[in-house]
Short mmCIF file of C-alpha atoms in Angstrom, two decimals:
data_model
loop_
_atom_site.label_atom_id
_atom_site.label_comp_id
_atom_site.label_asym_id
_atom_site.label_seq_id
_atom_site.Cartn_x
_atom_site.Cartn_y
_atom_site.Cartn_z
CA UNK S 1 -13.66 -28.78 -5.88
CA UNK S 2 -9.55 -29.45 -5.52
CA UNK S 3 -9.36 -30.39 -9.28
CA UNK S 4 -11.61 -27.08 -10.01
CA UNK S 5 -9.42 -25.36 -8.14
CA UNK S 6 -5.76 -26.66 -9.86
CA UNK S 7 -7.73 -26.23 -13.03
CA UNK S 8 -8.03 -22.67 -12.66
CA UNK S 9 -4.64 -22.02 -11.58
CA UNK S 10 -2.80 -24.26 -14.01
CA UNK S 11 -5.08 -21.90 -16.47
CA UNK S 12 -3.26 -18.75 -15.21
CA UNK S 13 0.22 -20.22 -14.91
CA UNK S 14 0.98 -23.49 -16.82
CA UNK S 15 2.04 -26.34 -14.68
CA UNK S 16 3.13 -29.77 -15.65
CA UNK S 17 0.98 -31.19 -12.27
CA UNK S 18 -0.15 -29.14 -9.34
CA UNK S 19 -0.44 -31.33 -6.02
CA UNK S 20 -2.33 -29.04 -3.25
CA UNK S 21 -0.30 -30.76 -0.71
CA UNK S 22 3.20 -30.46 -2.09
CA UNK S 23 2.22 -26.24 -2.84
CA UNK S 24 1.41 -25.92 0.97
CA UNK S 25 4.44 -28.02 2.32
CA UNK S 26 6.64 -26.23 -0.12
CA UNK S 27 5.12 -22.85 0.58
CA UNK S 28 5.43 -23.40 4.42
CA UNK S 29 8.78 -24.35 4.53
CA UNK S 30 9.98 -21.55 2.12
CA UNK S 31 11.85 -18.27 3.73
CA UNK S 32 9.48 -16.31 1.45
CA UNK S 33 6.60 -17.30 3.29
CA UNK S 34 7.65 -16.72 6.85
CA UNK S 35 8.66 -13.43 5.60
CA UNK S 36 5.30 -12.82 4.03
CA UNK S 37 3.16 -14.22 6.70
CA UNK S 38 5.65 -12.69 9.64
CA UNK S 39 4.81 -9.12 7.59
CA UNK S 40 1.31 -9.96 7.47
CA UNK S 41 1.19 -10.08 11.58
CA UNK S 42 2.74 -7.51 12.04
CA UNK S 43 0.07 -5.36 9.60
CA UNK S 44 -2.60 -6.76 11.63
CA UNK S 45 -0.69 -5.80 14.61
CA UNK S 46 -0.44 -2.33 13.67
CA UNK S 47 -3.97 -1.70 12.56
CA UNK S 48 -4.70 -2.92 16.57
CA UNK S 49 -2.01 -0.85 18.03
CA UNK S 50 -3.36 2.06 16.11
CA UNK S 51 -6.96 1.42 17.04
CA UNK S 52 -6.10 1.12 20.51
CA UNK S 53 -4.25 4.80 20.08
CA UNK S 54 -7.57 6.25 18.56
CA UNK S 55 -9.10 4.78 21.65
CA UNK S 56 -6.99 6.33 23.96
CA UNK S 57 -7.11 9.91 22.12
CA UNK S 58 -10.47 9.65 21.76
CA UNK S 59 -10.77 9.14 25.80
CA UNK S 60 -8.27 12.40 26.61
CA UNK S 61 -9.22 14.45 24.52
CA UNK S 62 -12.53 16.52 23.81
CA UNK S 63 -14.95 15.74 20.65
CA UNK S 64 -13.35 19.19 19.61
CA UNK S 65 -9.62 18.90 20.14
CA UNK S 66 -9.82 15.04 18.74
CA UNK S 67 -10.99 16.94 15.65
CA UNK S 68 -8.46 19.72 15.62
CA UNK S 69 -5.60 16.74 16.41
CA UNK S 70 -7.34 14.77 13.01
CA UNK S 71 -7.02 17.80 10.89
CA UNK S 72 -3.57 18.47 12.06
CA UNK S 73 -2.79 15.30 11.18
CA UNK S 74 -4.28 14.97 8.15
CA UNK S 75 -2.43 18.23 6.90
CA UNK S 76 0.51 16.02 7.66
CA UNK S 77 -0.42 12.68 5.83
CA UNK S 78 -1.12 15.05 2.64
CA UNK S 79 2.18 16.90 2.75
CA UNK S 80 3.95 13.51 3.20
CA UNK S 81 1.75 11.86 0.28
CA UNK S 82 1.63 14.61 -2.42
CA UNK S 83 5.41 15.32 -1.73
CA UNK S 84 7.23 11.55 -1.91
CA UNK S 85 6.69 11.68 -6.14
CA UNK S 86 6.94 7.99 -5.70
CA UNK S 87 9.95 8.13 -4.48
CA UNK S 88 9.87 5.34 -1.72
CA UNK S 89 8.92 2.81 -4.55
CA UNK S 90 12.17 4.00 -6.31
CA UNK S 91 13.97 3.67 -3.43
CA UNK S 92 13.02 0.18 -2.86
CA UNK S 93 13.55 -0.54 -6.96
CA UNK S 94 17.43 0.90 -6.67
CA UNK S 95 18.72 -0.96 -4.00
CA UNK S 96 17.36 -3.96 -4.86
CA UNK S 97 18.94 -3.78 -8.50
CA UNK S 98 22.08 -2.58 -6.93
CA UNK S 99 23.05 -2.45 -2.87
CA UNK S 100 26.17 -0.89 -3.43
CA UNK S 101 24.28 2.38 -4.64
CA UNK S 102 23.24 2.68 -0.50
CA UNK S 103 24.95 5.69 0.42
CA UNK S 104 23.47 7.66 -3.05
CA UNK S 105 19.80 6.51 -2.06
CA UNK S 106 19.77 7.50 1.50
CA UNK S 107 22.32 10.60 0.97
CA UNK S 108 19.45 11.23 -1.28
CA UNK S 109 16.47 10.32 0.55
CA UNK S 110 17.76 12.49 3.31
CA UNK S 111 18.46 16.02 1.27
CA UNK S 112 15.31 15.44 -0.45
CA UNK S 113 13.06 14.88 2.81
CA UNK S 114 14.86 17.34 5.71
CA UNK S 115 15.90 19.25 2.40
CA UNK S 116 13.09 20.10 -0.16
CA UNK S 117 10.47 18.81 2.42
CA UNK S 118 11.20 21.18 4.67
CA UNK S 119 11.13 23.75 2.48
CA UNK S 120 7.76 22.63 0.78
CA UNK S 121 7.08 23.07 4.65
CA UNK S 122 7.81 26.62 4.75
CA UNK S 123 6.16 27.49 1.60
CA UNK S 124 2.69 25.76 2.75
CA UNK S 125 3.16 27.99 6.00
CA UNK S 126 3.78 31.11 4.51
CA UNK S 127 0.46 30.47 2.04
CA UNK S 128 -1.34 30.27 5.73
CA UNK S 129 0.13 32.65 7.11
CA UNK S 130 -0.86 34.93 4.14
CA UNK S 131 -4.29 33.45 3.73
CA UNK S 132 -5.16 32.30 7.43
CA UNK S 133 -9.40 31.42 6.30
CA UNK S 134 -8.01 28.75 3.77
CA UNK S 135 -5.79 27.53 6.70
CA UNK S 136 -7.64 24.07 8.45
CA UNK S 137 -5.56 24.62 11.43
CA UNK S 138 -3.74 27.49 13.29
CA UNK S 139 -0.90 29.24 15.20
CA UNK S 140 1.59 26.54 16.97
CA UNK S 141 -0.51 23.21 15.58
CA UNK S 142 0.03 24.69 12.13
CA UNK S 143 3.63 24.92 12.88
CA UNK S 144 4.09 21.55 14.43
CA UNK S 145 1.70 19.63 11.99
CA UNK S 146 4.38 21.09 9.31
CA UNK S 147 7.11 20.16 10.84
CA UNK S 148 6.31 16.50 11.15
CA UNK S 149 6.09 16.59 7.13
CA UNK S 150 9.81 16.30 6.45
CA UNK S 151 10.51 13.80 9.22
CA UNK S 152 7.47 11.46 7.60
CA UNK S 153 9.09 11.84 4.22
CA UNK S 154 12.35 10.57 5.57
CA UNK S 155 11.16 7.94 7.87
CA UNK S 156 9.03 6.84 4.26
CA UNK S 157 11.99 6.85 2.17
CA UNK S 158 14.47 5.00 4.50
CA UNK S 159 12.24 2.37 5.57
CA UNK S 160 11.80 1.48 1.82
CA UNK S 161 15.25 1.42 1.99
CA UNK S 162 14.94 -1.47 4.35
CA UNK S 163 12.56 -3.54 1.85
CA UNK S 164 15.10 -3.40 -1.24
CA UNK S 165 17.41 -4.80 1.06
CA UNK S 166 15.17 -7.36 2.04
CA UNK S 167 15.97 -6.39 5.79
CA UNK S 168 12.30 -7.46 6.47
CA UNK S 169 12.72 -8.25 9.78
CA UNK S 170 14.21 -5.19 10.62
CA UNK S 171 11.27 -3.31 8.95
CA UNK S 172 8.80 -5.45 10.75
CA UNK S 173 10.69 -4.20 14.06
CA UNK S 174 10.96 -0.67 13.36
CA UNK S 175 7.25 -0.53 12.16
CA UNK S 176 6.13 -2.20 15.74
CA UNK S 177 8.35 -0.16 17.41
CA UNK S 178 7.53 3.01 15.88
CA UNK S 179 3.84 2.49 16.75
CA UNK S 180 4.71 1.41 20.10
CA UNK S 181 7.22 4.61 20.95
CA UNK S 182 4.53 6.80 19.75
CA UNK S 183 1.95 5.42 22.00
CA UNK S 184 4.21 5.40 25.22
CA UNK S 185 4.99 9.14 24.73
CA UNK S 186 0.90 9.54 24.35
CA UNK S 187 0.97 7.72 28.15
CA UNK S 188 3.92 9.98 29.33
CA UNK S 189 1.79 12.50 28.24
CA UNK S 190 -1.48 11.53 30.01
CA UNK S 191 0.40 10.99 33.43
CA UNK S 192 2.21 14.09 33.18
CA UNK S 193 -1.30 15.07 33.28
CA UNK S 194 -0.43 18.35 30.16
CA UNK S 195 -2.62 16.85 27.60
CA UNK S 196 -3.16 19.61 25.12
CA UNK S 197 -3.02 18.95 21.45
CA UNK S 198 0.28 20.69 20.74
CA UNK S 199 2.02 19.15 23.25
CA UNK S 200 0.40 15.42 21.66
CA UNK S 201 1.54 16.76 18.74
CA UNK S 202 5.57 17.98 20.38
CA UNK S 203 5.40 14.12 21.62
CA UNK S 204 4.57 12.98 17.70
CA UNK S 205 7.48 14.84 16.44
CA UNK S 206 9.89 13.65 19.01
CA UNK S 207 8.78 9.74 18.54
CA UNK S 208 9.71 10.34 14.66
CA UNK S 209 12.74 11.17 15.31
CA UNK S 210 13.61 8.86 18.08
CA UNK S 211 12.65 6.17 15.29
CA UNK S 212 14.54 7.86 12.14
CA UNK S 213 17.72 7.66 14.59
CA UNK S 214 16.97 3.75 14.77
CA UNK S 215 16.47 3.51 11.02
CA UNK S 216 19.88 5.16 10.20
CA UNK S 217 21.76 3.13 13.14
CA UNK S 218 20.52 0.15 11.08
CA UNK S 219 21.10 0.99 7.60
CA UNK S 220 24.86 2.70 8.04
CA UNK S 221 26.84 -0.95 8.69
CA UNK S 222 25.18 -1.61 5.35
CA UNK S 223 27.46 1.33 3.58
CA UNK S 224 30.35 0.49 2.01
CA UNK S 225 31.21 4.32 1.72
CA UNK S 226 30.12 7.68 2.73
CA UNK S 227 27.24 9.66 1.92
CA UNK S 228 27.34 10.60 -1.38
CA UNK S 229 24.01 12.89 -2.53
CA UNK S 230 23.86 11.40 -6.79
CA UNK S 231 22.28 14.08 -8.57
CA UNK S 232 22.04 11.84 -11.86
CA UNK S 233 20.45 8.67 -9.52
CA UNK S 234 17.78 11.05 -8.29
CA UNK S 235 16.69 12.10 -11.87
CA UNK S 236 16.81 8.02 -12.71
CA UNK S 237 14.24 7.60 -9.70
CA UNK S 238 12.11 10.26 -9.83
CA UNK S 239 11.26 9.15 -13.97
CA UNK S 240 10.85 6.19 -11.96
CA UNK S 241 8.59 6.97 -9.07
CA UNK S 242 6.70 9.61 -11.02
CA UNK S 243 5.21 6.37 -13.53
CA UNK S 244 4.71 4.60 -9.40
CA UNK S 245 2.90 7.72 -8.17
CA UNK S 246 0.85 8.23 -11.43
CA UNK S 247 -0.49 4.93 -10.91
CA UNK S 248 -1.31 4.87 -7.44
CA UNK S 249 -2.93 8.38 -7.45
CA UNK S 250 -5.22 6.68 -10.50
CA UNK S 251 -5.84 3.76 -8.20
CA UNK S 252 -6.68 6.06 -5.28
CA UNK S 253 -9.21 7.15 -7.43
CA UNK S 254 -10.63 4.15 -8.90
CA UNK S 255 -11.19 2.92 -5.38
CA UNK S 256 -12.72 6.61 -3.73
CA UNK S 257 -14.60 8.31 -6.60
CA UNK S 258 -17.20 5.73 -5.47
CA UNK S 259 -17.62 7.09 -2.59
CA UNK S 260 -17.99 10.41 -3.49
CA UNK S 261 -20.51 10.26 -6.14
CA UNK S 262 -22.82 7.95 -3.64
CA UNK S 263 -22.50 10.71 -1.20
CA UNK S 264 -23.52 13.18 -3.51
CA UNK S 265 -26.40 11.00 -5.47
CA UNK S 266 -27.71 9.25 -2.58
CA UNK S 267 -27.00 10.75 0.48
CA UNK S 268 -24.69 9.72 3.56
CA UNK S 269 -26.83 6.85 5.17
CA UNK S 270 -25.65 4.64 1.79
CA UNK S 271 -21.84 6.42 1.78
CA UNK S 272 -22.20 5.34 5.16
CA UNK S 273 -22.89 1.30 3.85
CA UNK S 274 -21.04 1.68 1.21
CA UNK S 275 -17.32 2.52 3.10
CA UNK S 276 -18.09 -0.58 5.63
CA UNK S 277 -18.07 -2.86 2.32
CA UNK S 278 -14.86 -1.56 1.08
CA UNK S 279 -13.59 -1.81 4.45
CA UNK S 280 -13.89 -5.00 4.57
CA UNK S 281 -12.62 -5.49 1.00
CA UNK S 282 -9.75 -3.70 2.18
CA UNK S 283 -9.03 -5.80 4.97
CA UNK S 284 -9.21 -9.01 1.94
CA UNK S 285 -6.52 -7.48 0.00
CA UNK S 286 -4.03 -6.61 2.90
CA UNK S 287 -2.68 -9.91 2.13
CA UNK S 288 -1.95 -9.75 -1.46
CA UNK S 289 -0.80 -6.45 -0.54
CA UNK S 290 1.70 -7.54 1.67
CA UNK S 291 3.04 -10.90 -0.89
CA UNK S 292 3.34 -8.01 -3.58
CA UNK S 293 6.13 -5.60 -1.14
CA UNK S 294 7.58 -8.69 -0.02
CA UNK S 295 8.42 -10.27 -3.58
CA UNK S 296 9.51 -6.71 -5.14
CA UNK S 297 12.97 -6.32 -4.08
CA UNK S 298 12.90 -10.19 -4.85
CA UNK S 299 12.17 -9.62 -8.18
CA UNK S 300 14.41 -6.92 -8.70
CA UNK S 301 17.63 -8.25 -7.20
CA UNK S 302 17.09 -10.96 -10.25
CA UNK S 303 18.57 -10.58 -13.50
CA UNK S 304 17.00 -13.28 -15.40
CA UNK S 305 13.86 -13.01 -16.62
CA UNK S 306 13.03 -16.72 -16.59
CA UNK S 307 14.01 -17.07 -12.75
CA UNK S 308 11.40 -14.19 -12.25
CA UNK S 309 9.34 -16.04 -13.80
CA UNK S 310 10.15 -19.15 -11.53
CA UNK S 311 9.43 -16.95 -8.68
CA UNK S 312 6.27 -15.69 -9.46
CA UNK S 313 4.15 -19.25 -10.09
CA UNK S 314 5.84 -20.53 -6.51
CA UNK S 315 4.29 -17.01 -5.19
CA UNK S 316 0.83 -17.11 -7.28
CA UNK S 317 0.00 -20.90 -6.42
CA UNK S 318 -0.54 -20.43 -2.81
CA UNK S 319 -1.84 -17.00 -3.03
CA UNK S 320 -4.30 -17.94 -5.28
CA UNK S 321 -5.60 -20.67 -3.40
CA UNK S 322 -5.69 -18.61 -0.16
CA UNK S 323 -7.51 -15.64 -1.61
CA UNK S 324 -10.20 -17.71 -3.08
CA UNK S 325 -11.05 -19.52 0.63
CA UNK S 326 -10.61 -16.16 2.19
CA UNK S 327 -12.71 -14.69 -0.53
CA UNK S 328 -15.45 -17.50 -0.34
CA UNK S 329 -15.79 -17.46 2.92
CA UNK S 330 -15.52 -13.70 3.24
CA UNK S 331 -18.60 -13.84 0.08
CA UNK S 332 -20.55 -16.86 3.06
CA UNK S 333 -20.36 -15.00 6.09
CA UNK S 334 -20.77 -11.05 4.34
CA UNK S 335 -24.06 -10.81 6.37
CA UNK S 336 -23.92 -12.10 9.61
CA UNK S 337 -20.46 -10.93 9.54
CA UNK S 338 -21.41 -7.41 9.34
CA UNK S 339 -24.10 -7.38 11.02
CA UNK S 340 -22.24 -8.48 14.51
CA UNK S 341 -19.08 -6.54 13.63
CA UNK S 342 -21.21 -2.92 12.72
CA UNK S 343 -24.70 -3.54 13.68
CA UNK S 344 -28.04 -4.42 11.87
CA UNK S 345 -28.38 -0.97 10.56
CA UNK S 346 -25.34 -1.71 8.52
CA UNK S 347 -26.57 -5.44 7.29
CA UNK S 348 -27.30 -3.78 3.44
CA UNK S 349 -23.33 -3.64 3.01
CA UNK S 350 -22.73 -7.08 2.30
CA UNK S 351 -24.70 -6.49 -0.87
CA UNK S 352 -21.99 -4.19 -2.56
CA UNK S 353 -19.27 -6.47 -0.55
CA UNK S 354 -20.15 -9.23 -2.36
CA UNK S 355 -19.86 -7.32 -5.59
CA UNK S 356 -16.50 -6.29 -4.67
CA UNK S 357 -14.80 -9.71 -4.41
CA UNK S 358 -14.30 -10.78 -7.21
CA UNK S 359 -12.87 -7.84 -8.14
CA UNK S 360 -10.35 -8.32 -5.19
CA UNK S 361 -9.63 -11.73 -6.23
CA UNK S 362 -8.74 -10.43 -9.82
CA UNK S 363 -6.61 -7.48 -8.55
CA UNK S 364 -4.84 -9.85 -5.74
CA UNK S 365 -3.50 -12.05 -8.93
CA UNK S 366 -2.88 -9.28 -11.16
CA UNK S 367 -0.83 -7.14 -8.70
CA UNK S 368 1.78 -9.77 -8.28
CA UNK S 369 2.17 -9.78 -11.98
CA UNK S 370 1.99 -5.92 -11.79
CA UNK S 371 5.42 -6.19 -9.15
CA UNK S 372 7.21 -8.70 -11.84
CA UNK S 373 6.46 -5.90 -14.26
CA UNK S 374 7.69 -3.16 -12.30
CA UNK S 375 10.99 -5.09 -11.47
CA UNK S 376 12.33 -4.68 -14.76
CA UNK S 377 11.32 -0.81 -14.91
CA UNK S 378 8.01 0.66 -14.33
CA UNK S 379 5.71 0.04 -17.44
CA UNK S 380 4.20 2.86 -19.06
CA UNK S 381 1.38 0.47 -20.01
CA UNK S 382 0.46 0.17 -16.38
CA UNK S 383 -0.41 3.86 -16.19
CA UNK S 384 -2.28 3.66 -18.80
CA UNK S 385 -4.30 0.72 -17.53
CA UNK S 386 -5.14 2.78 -14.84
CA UNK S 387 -6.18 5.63 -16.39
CA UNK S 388 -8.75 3.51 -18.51
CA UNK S 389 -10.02 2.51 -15.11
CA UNK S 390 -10.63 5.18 -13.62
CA UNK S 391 -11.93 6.72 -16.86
CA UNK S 392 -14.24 3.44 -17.14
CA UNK S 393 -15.04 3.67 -13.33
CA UNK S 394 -16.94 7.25 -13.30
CA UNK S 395 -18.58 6.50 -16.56
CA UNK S 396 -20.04 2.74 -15.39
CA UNK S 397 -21.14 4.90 -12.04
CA UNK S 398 -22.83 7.22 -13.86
CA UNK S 399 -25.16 4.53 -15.49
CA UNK S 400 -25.11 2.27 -12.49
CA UNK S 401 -25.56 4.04 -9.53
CA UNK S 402 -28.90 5.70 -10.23
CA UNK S 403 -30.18 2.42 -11.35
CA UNK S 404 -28.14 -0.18 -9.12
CA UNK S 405 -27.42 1.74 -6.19
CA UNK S 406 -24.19 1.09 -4.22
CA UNK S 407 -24.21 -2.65 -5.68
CA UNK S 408 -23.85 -0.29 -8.92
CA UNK S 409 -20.79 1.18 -7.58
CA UNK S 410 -19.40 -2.41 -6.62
CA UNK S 411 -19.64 -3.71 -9.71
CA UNK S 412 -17.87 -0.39 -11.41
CA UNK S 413 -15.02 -1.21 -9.55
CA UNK S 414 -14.64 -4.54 -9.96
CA UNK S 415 -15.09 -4.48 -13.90
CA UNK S 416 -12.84 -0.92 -13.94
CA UNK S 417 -9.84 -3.83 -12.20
CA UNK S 418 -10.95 -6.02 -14.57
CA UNK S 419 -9.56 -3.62 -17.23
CA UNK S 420 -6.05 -3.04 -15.30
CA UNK S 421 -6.07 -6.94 -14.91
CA UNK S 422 -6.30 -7.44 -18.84
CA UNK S 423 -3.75 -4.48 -19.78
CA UNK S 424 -1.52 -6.44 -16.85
CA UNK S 425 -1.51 -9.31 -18.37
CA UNK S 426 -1.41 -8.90 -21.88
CA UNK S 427 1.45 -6.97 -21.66
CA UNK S 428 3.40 -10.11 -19.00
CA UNK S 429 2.26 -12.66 -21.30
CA UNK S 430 3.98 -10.57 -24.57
CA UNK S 431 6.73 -10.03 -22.38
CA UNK S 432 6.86 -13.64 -21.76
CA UNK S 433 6.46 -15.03 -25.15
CA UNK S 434 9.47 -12.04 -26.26
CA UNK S 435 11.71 -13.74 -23.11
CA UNK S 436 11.36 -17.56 -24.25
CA UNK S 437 11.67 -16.98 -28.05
#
């Protein structure tokens, strides 16, 4: 099994001799990895603390105003996703190539999120207020949901701020503590004994910017001048973070098209089994996730191609041993796993689950090659690796779902990453052969 295993991996990055005991003392002693697996806590960490906060929501508030709090925030999370253009990613990409542009990115990052996000604000509340049945929510929760847009934008934009500088224990703290200010102003809340939705909502706005004070206290010792809005860097990041957002929104819908045409060919019950298996798959690739916006502003910060390269096989050798015990043990214990986690009435979702991994084990490889592509300017060959997935994604559903079921759908996705794992890397290994001429 161990020389199956450094045969595969000498396969996808050429080694002179791969010892499984030198990779893990190596990799455990290395600052990258305490960064990585100190990140990867504190994601875990979150997902609990924010559990926990559903919990307590849940418990305080009515089936209907836990639904009304839900939509208001949901009308948040859009505003803040369709209106970043990809900007945190360019944030992240411009500090790490150069620091000393600071004060431009976060002069920046704060005209365009209390600036043009607040006005995107007032727009979106004048369209309700002019067409109150297409509103989902009303009156003061309108307000205050639209409010909270431009402080999300910022808090997005500086903390990425934090990650080019590879201030990743800061980030770790200011995550933890956000989550944690949040849910003591939810308690002050309950034993003030006003629990309404606004006023849940007043808190919200409050904790944001109790925590986008503690972001700027941390980044302004790292200026070395004032803030200086760059009118010419934001046109250099949004061509940047457009070609970012492009690719995510294609990947967004490579991974939830799924889902909606099982729900409308099969019903809810197997929507129902189909979201526990992806999940779970979800839950695989939080740690490839987290190696990928570790390394970035790694990546970036180096000019030479070949010392990127470097990087990159001391990254991929203990990722890709880790994913494939996580994945083969995630692949062994799919059904009893689910079944005590969700239920026997759930048990059929290890079927698609298992169709899913190896797609997760491709994309977990092929995303850290993705982030050394990125580094050196975001390829336009990545968008359009994504776009062939998602293109190849609905048409593979349409043939395998009626005849497959949600396995059908499982195995769409995983062949539709197989295509953005081949665009990936033909284009690294072209880039690589170009580099070493």
């Amino acid at each position: 099994m161990k020389q199956t295993i450094n045969l595969l991996i000498e396969r996808l990055l050429p080694l002179p001799h791969l010892n499984l005991k030198q990779v893990a003392k190596r990799t455990l002693a290395s600052d990258l990895f305490q960064k990585i697996s100190a990140t990867f806590v504190v994601r875990v960490l979150l997902m609990g603390l924010g559990f926990v906060n559903s919990i307590i929501l849940a418990r305080i508030l009515a089936p209907e105003g836990r639904g009304i709090l839900a939509v208001a925030t949901a009308v948040t999370a859009m505003g803040i996703q369709f209106g970043n253009l990809g900007l945190p990613t360019a944030n992240t990409y411009t500090v790490s190539k150069d620091p000393t542009r600071l004060p431009n990115v976060l002069a920046n990052s704060l005209v365009i999120s209390l600036g043009i996000g607040t006005l995107g604000a007032l727009v979106l509340g004048f369209i309700f207020r002019m067409a109150p049945e297409i509103a989902p929510v009303h009156g003061t929760t309108l307000t205050l949901a639209l409010m909270a847009i431009p402080l999300g934008l910022a808090y997005m934009l500086c903390l990425n701020i934090l990650v080019g500088m590879q201030k990743i224990r800061t980030f770790n703290q200011i995550e933890v503590g956000s989550t944690l200010i949040s849910i003591g102003f939810v308690l002050i809340v309950i034993i003030s004994q006003q629990i309404t939705v606004d006023i849940l909502l007043g808190a919200s706005i409050l904790a944001s910017c109790i925590t986008l004070t503690w972001l700027f206290i941390n980044l302004r010792p790292q200026m070395n001048s004032a803030l200086q809005p760059s009118f010419d860097l934001f046109k250099e990041n949004l061509i940047y973070g457009i070609k970012a957002y492009t690719s995510t929104f294609l990947a967004f819908l490579v991974l939830k098209v799924d889902l909606l045409m099982i729900n409308q060919w099969l019903g809810a019950e197997q929507a129902g089994l189909y979201s526990v298996a992806v999940a779970i798959s979800n839950l695989v690739y939080l740690i490839p996730t987290t190696v990928g916006n570790i390394i970035f502003p790694k990546l970036c910060s180096i000019e030479d191609w070949k010392e990127r390269y470097r990087l990159l096989k001391k990254v991929c050798q203990p990722l890709s041993l880790l994913m494939v015990f996580i994945i083969s043990f995630t692949a062994i214990s799919a059904y009893p796993l689910i079944t005590i986690l969700y239920g026997r009435s759930y048990t059929l979702a290890a079927q698609p689950l298992l169709w899913l991994l190896p797609g997760i084990l491709v994309w977990s490889i092929e995303s850290v090659f993705r982030k050394l592509l990125a580094s050196d300017g975001y390829r336009i060959e990545i968008i359009y690796a994504w776009l062939a997935a998602s293109l190849t994604n609905i048409v593979l559903n349409i043939f395998l779902i009626p005849s497959m079921g949600i396995s059908g759908a499982a195995i769409s996705s995983s062949l539709s990453i197989l295509v953005v794992a081949l665009v990936t890397m033909t284009t690294f290994y072209r880039d690589r052969k170009r580099q070493y001429v």
